[in-house]
Amino acid sequence: MTRNRYTTAAFLVGWATTCTVVLAGLMRSHWVPLPVPAAGDAVVAAAGEWTAWHVLAADCGCSRRVLARLVRREPVAGVNERVVWVGDGEPVPPMPDGFDVECLTAADLATRHHIEAVPVLVVIAPDGVVRYRGGYTARKQGFDIQDRQIITAVRRGEPTTPLPVYGCASSDRLKAAESLLPAWIRGDAP
């Protein structure tokens, strides 16, 4: 009887370890927040109006969730909302009236705007000063996408702590750093 208990315990420990390793591989890109553009990074805004940039990538599931939310809602009144779509030729899904769309490659996004991870929300005041740059949710893969609340709070002048960016690396630099991780963490192992 004792031998069966040891065998059962060994099986359960092995099973739990295997599940942990598999889940770690699946969650690899959502454990740690990705870098947010620094305060001095250049973002060009239309002068004289509030502007919100939704920086999203075609190959990022988190970006697709944010995009689905944007497609379902009206633009915020008094704000020029722009979807900056990052991809190598992937077409942006049709957007409702009131959203501008700009397509960039990941290299252009990193070079011109110093943004290396997505999804990122950038809110720019009429004077051209960036008032918010950060993520959309407080938790990894969070369902509470807070874009409207953030834009509204920033426009009112309320202090807004940037949310972490949980999503995907878009720049070659961050992708190269990610490639240094062990294969089982990246999810490349068979």
CSV table of C-alpha atoms in Angstrom, one decimal, residues 17-190:
chain,number,residue,atom,x,y,z
A,17,THR,CA,5.2,20.2,-12.9
A,18,THR,CA,4.2,19.5,-16.6
A,19,CYS,CA,1.1,21.7,-16.3
A,20,THR,CA,3.2,24.5,-14.8
A,21,VAL,CA,5.7,24.3,-17.6
A,22,VAL,CA,3.1,24.3,-20.3
A,23,LEU,CA,1.2,27.2,-18.8
A,24,ALA,CA,4.4,29.1,-18.4
A,25,GLY,CA,5.1,28.7,-22.1
A,26,LEU,CA,1.6,29.8,-23.0
A,27,MET,CA,1.7,32.9,-20.8
A,28,ARG,CA,5.3,33.9,-21.7
A,29,SER,CA,4.5,37.2,-23.3
A,30,HIS,CA,2.0,38.3,-20.6
A,31,TRP,CA,4.0,37.9,-17.4
A,32,VAL,CA,6.0,41.1,-17.5
A,33,PRO,CA,4.8,44.4,-18.8
A,34,LEU,CA,6.5,45.6,-22.0
A,35,PRO,CA,8.2,49.0,-22.2
A,36,VAL,CA,6.1,52.1,-22.6
A,37,PRO,CA,7.6,54.9,-24.7
A,38,ALA,CA,9.5,57.4,-22.5
A,39,ALA,CA,8.3,60.9,-21.9
A,40,GLY,CA,10.7,62.5,-24.3
A,41,ASP,CA,9.8,60.2,-27.2
A,42,ALA,CA,8.5,62.0,-30.3
A,43,VAL,CA,4.9,61.7,-31.2
A,44,VAL,CA,3.4,64.0,-33.8
A,45,ALA,CA,-0.1,65.2,-33.2
A,46,ALA,CA,-2.5,67.5,-35.1
A,47,ALA,CA,-2.1,70.9,-33.5
A,48,GLY,CA,-5.1,72.4,-31.7
A,49,GLU,CA,-7.1,69.2,-30.9
A,50,TRP,CA,-7.1,66.3,-28.6
A,51,THR,CA,-5.7,63.2,-30.2
A,52,ALA,CA,-5.7,59.6,-29.1
A,53,TRP,CA,-3.5,57.0,-30.9
A,54,HIS,CA,-4.4,53.4,-30.6
A,55,VAL,CA,-1.2,51.6,-31.5
A,56,LEU,CA,-2.1,48.0,-32.5
A,57,ALA,CA,-0.4,45.2,-34.4
A,58,ALA,CA,-1.9,42.7,-36.7
A,59,ASP,CA,0.0,39.8,-35.2
A,60,CYS,CA,-0.9,40.5,-31.5
A,61,GLY,CA,-4.0,38.9,-29.9
A,62,CYS,CA,-4.2,41.6,-27.3
A,63,SER,CA,-4.2,44.3,-30.1
A,64,ARG,CA,-7.0,42.4,-31.8
A,65,ARG,CA,-9.1,42.5,-28.6
A,66,VAL,CA,-8.6,46.3,-28.3
A,67,LEU,CA,-9.4,46.7,-32.0
A,68,ALA,CA,-12.7,44.7,-31.6
A,69,ARG,CA,-13.6,47.1,-28.8
A,70,LEU,CA,-12.9,50.1,-30.9
A,71,VAL,CA,-15.0,48.7,-33.8
A,72,ARG,CA,-18.0,48.3,-31.4
A,73,ARG,CA,-17.9,51.8,-30.0
A,74,GLU,CA,-18.3,55.4,-31.2
A,75,PRO,CA,-15.2,57.7,-31.1
A,76,VAL,CA,-14.9,59.9,-28.1
A,77,ALA,CA,-16.5,63.3,-28.9
A,78,GLY,CA,-14.0,66.1,-29.4
A,79,VAL,CA,-11.1,63.7,-29.8
A,80,ASN,CA,-9.3,62.8,-33.1
A,81,GLU,CA,-8.9,59.0,-32.6
A,82,ARG,CA,-6.4,57.3,-34.8
A,83,VAL,CA,-5.6,53.6,-35.1
A,84,VAL,CA,-1.9,53.1,-35.9
A,85,TRP,CA,-1.9,49.7,-37.5
A,86,VAL,CA,1.4,47.9,-37.3
A,87,GLY,CA,1.9,45.1,-39.8
A,88,ASP,CA,3.7,44.0,-43.0
A,89,GLY,CA,0.9,44.6,-45.4
A,90,GLU,CA,-2.0,43.1,-43.3
A,91,PRO,CA,-5.1,45.1,-44.0
A,92,VAL,CA,-6.7,46.8,-41.1
A,93,PRO,CA,-10.3,45.7,-40.6
A,94,PRO,CA,-12.9,48.3,-41.5
A,95,MET,CA,-13.3,51.0,-38.8
A,96,PRO,CA,-16.4,52.9,-38.0
A,97,ASP,CA,-16.7,56.6,-39.1
A,98,GLY,CA,-14.6,58.9,-37.0
A,99,PHE,CA,-11.5,56.8,-36.7
A,100,ASP,CA,-8.5,57.6,-38.8
A,101,VAL,CA,-6.2,54.8,-39.8
A,102,GLU,CA,-2.5,54.9,-40.4
A,103,CYS,CA,-0.5,51.8,-41.4
A,104,LEU,CA,3.2,51.5,-40.3
A,105,THR,CA,5.8,48.8,-40.3
A,106,ALA,CA,7.2,47.8,-36.9
A,107,ALA,CA,10.5,49.3,-38.0
A,108,ASP,CA,8.9,52.7,-38.8
A,109,LEU,CA,7.0,52.6,-35.5
A,110,ALA,CA,10.2,52.0,-33.5
A,111,THR,CA,12.3,54.6,-35.5
A,112,ARG,CA,9.7,57.4,-35.8
A,113,HIS,CA,7.8,57.1,-32.5
A,114,HIS,CA,10.1,54.9,-30.3
A,115,ILE,CA,7.3,52.5,-29.6
A,116,GLU,CA,8.4,48.9,-29.4
A,117,ALA,CA,5.5,47.1,-27.9
A,118,VAL,CA,1.7,47.0,-28.5
A,119,PRO,CA,-1.1,47.6,-27.7
A,120,VAL,CA,-0.3,51.2,-26.6
A,121,LEU,CA,-2.6,54.1,-26.0
A,122,VAL,CA,-1.1,57.6,-26.5
A,123,VAL,CA,-3.2,60.7,-25.6
A,124,ILE,CA,-1.9,64.1,-26.9
A,125,ALA,CA,-3.2,67.5,-25.8
A,126,PRO,CA,-4.0,70.3,-28.2
A,127,ASP,CA,-0.6,71.9,-27.4
A,128,GLY,CA,1.1,68.7,-28.7
A,129,VAL,CA,2.2,67.5,-25.3
A,130,VAL,CA,1.7,63.8,-24.6
A,131,ARG,CA,-0.5,63.5,-21.5
A,132,TYR,CA,-0.8,59.7,-21.4
A,133,ARG,CA,1.2,56.8,-22.8
A,134,GLY,CA,0.6,53.3,-21.6
A,135,GLY,CA,-1.6,50.2,-21.7
A,136,TYR,CA,-5.3,49.6,-21.8
A,137,THR,CA,-5.8,47.2,-18.9
A,138,ALA,CA,-4.6,46.9,-15.3
A,139,ARG,CA,-4.0,43.2,-15.6
A,140,LYS,CA,-2.6,40.8,-18.1
A,141,GLN,CA,-5.2,39.9,-20.7
A,142,GLY,CA,-7.7,42.0,-18.7
A,143,PHE,CA,-11.2,42.3,-20.0
A,144,ASP,CA,-11.7,45.8,-18.7
A,145,ILE,CA,-10.3,47.9,-21.6
A,146,GLN,CA,-10.2,51.4,-20.2
A,147,ASP,CA,-9.5,53.5,-23.3
A,148,ARG,CA,-12.6,55.8,-22.9
A,149,GLN,CA,-12.0,56.3,-19.2
A,150,ILE,CA,-8.4,57.2,-19.7
A,151,ILE,CA,-9.1,59.6,-22.5
A,152,THR,CA,-11.9,61.3,-20.5
A,153,ALA,CA,-9.8,61.6,-17.3
A,154,VAL,CA,-6.8,63.0,-19.2
A,155,ARG,CA,-9.0,65.6,-20.9
A,156,ARG,CA,-10.3,66.7,-17.6
A,157,GLY,CA,-6.8,67.1,-16.2
A,158,GLU,CA,-7.2,64.3,-13.7
A,159,PRO,CA,-3.9,62.6,-12.6
A,160,THR,CA,-3.7,59.4,-14.6
A,161,THR,CA,-1.1,56.7,-13.8
A,162,PRO,CA,-0.2,54.9,-17.0
A,163,LEU,CA,-1.3,51.3,-17.1
A,164,PRO,CA,1.3,48.6,-17.9
A,165,VAL,CA,1.6,47.4,-21.5
A,166,TYR,CA,0.6,43.7,-21.6
A,167,GLY,CA,0.9,42.4,-25.2
A,168,CYS,CA,3.5,41.8,-27.8
A,169,ALA,CA,6.9,43.0,-28.7
A,170,SER,CA,6.7,44.8,-32.1
A,171,SER,CA,10.3,46.0,-32.6
A,172,ASP,CA,13.2,43.8,-33.8
A,173,ARG,CA,15.1,44.7,-30.7
A,174,LEU,CA,12.5,43.4,-28.3
A,175,LYS,CA,11.8,40.3,-30.5
A,176,ALA,CA,15.6,39.6,-30.4
A,177,ALA,CA,15.6,39.8,-26.6
A,178,GLU,CA,12.6,37.5,-26.5
A,179,SER,CA,14.4,35.0,-28.7
A,180,LEU,CA,17.1,34.6,-26.0
A,181,LEU,CA,14.6,33.0,-23.7
A,182,PRO,CA,14.6,29.2,-23.5
A,183,ALA,CA,12.5,27.5,-26.2
A,184,TRP,CA,10.1,26.1,-23.7
A,185,ILE,CA,9.3,29.6,-22.4
A,186,ARG,CA,8.9,31.0,-25.9
A,187,GLY,CA,6.6,28.2,-26.8
A,188,ASP,CA,8.9,26.9,-29.6
A,189,ALA,CA,9.4,23.4,-28.0
A,190,PRO,CA,7.5,20.6,-29.6
